[in-house]
PDB file of C-alpha atoms in Angstrom:
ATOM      1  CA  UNK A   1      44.730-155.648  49.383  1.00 43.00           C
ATOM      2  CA  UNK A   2      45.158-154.521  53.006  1.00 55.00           C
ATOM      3  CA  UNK A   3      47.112-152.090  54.264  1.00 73.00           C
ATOM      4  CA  UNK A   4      47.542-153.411  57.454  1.00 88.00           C
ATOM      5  CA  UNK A   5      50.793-155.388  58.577  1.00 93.00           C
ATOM      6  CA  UNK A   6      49.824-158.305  60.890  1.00 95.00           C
ATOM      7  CA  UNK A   7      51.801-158.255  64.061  1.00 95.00           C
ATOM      8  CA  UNK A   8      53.162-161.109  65.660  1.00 95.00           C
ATOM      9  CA  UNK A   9      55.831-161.627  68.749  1.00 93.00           C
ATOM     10  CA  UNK A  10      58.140-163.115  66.031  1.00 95.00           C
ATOM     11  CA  UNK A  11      57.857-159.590  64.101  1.00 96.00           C
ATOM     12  CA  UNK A  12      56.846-156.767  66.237  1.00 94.00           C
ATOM     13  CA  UNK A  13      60.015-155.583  67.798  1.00 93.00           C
ATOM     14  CA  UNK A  14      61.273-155.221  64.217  1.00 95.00           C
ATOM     15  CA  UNK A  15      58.396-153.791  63.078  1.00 95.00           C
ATOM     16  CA  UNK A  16      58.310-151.548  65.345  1.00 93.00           C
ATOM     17  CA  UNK A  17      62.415-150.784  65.448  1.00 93.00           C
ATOM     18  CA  UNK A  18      62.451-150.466  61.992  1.00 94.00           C
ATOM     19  CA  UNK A  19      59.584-147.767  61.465  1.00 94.00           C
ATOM     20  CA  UNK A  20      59.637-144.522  63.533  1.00 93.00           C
ATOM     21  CA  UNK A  21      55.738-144.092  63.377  1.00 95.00           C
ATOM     22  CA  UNK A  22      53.838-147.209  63.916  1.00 96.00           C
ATOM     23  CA  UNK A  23      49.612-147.346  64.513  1.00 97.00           C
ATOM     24  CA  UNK A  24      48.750-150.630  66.446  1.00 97.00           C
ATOM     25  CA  UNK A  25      44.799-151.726  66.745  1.00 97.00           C
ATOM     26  CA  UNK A  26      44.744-154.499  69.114  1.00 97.00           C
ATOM     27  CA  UNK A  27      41.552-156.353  68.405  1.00 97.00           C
ATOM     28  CA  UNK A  28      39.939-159.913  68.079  1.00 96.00           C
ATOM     29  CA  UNK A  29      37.505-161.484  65.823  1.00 95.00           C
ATOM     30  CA  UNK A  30      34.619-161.791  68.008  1.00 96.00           C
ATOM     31  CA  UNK A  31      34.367-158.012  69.508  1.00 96.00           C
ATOM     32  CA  UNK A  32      31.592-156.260  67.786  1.00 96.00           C
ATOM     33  CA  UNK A  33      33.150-153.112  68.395  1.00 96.00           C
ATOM     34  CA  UNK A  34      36.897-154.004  66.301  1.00 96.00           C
ATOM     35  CA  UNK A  35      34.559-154.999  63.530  1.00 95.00           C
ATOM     36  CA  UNK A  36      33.017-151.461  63.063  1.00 95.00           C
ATOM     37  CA  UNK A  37      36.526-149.658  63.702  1.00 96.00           C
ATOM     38  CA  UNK A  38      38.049-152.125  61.374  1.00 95.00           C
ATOM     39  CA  UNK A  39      37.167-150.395  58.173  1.00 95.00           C
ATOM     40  CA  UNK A  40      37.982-147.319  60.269  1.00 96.00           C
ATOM     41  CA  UNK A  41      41.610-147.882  60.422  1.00 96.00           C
ATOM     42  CA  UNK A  42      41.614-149.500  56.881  1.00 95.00           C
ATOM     43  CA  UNK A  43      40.645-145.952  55.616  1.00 95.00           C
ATOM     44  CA  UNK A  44      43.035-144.645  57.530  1.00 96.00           C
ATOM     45  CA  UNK A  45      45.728-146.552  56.372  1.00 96.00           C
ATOM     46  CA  UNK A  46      45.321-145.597  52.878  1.00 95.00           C
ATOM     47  CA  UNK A  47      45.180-141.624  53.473  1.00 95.00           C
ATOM     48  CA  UNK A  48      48.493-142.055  55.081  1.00 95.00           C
ATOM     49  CA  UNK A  49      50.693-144.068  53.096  1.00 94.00           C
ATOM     50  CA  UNK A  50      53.814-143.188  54.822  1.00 94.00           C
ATOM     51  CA  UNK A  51      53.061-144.625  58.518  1.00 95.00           C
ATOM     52  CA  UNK A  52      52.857-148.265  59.409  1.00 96.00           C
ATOM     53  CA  UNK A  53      49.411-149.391  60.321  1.00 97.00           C
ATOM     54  CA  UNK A  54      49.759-152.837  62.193  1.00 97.00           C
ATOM     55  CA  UNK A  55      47.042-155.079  63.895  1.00 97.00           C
ATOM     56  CA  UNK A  56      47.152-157.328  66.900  1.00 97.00           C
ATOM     57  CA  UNK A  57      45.086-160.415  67.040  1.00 97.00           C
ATOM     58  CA  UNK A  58      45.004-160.944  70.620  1.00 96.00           C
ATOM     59  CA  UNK A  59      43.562-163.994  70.461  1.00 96.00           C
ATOM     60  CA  UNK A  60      46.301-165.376  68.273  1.00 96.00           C
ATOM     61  CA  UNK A  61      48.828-163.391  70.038  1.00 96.00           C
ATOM     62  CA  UNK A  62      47.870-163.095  74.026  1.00 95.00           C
ATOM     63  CA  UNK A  63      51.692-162.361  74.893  1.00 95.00           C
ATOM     64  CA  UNK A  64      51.754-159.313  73.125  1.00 94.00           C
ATOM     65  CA  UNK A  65      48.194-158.592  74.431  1.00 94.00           C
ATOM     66  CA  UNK A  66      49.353-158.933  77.907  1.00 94.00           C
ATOM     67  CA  UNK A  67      53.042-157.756  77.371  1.00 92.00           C
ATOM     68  CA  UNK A  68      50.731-154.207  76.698  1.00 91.00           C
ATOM     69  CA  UNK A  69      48.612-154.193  79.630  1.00 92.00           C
ATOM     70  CA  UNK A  70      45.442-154.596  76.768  1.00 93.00           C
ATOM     71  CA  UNK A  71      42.552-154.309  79.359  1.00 92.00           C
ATOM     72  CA  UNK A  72      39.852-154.036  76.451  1.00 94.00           C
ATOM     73  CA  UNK A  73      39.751-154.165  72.595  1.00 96.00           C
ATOM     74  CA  UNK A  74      39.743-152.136  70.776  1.00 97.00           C
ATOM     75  CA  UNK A  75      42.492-150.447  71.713  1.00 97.00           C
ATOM     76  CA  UNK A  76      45.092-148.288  69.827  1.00 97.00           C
ATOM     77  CA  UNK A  77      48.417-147.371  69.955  1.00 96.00           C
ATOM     78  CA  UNK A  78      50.983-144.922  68.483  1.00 96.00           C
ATOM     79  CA  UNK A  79      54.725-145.902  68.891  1.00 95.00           C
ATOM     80  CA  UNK A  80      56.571-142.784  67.282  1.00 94.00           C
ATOM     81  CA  UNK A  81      60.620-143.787  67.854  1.00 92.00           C
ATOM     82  CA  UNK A  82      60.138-146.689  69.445  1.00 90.00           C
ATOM     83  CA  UNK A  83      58.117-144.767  72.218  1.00 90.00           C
ATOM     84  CA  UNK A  84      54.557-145.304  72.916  1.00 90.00           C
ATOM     85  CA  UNK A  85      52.718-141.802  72.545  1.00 92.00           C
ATOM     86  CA  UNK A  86      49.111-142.791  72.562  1.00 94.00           C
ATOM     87  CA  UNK A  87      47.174-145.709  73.722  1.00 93.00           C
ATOM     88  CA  UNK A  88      43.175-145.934  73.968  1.00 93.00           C
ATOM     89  CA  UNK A  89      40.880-148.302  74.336  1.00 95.00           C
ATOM     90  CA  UNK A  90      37.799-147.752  71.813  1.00 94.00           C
ATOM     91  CA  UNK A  91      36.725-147.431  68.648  1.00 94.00           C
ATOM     92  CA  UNK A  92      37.789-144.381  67.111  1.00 94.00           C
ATOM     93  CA  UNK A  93      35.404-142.544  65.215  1.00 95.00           C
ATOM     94  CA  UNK A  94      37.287-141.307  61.897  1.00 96.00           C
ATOM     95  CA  UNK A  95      37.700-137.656  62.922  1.00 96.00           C
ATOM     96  CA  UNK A  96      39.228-138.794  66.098  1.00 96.00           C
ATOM     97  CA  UNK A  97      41.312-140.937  64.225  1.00 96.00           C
ATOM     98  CA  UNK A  98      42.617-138.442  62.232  1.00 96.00           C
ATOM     99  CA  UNK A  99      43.013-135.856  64.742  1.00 96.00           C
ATOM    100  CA  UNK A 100      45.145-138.422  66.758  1.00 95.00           C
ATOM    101  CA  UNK A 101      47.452-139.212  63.776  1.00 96.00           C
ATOM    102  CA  UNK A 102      47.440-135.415  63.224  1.00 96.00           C
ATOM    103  CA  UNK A 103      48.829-134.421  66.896  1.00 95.00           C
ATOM    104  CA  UNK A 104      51.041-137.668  67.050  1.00 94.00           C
ATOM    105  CA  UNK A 105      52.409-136.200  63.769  1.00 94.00           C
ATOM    106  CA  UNK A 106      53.214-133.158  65.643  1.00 94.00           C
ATOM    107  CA  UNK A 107      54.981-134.274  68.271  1.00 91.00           C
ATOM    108  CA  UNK A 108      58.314-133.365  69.138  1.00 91.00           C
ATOM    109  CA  UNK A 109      60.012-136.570  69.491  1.00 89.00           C
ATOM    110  CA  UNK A 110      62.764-135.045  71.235  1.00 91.00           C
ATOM    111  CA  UNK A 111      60.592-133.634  73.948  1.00 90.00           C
ATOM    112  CA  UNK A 112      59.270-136.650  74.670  1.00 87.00           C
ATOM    113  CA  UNK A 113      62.403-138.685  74.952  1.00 87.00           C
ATOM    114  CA  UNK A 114      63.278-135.751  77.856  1.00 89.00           C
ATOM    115  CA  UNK A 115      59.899-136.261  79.222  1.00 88.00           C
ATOM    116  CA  UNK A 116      60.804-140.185  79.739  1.00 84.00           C
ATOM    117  CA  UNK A 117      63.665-139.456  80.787  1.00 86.00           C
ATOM    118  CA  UNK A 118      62.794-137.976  83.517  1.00 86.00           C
ATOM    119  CA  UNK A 119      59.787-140.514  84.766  1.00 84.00           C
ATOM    120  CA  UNK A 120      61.912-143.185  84.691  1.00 82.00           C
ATOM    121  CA  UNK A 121      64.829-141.360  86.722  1.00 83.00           C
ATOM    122  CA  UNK A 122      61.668-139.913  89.269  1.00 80.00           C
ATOM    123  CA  UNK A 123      60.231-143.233  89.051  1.00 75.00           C
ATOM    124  CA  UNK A 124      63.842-144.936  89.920  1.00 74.00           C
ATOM    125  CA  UNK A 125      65.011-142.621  92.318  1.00 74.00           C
ATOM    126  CA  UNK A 126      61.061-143.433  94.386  1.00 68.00           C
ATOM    127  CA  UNK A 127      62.169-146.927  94.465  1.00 67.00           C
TER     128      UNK A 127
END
């Protein structure tokens, strides 16, 4: 029994809406590299039972792939409040997995919604 949710475009804004922390591996089938971080991420899931772990086939799902930017697989992401804190590409070795669920963990949500905030009124006001 996995874990892992399997994210679509028909489910992934409610996923994501619905869940304030939410780990996405974007990954396909063929890449050597999403094999060996799969069972990564599976262990990772079950140590922390209360946050969503979700996976991205982006073969099956190339809008979401490209709606992301997703330059190279694997890549993760963290989307804490409907914000994304973290993205990498790579496999994550399982201490760096942890550690990155540990400091996303520790974020103060608020702070980052001020942070925002304020790129996307500098980022506006360039324009």
């Amino acid at each position: 029994m996995s874990s892992t949710v399997e994210l679509t475009k028909e489910n992934f804004d409610q996923t994501v809406s619905e869940n304030e922390f939410v780990l996405i591996d974007f990954w396909a089938a063929w890449c050597g590299p999403c094999r060996m971080f799969a069972p990564v991420y599976e262990k990772a899931a079950q140590a922390n039972p209360d946050l969503v772990f979700a996976k991205v086939d982006t073969e099956a799902q190339p809008e979401l792939a490209a709606a992301f930017n997703i330059q190279s697989i694997p890549t993760l992401m963290i989307v804490r409040d409907q914000v994304a804190v973290f993205a990498q590409p790579g496999a994550l070795p399982e201490a760096a997995l942890t550690d990155v669920i540990g400091q996303a963990r520790k974020l103060d949500m608020d702070e980052v919604r001020k942070s925002v905030a304020a790129q996307q009124q500098g980022s506006a006001q360039a324009e």
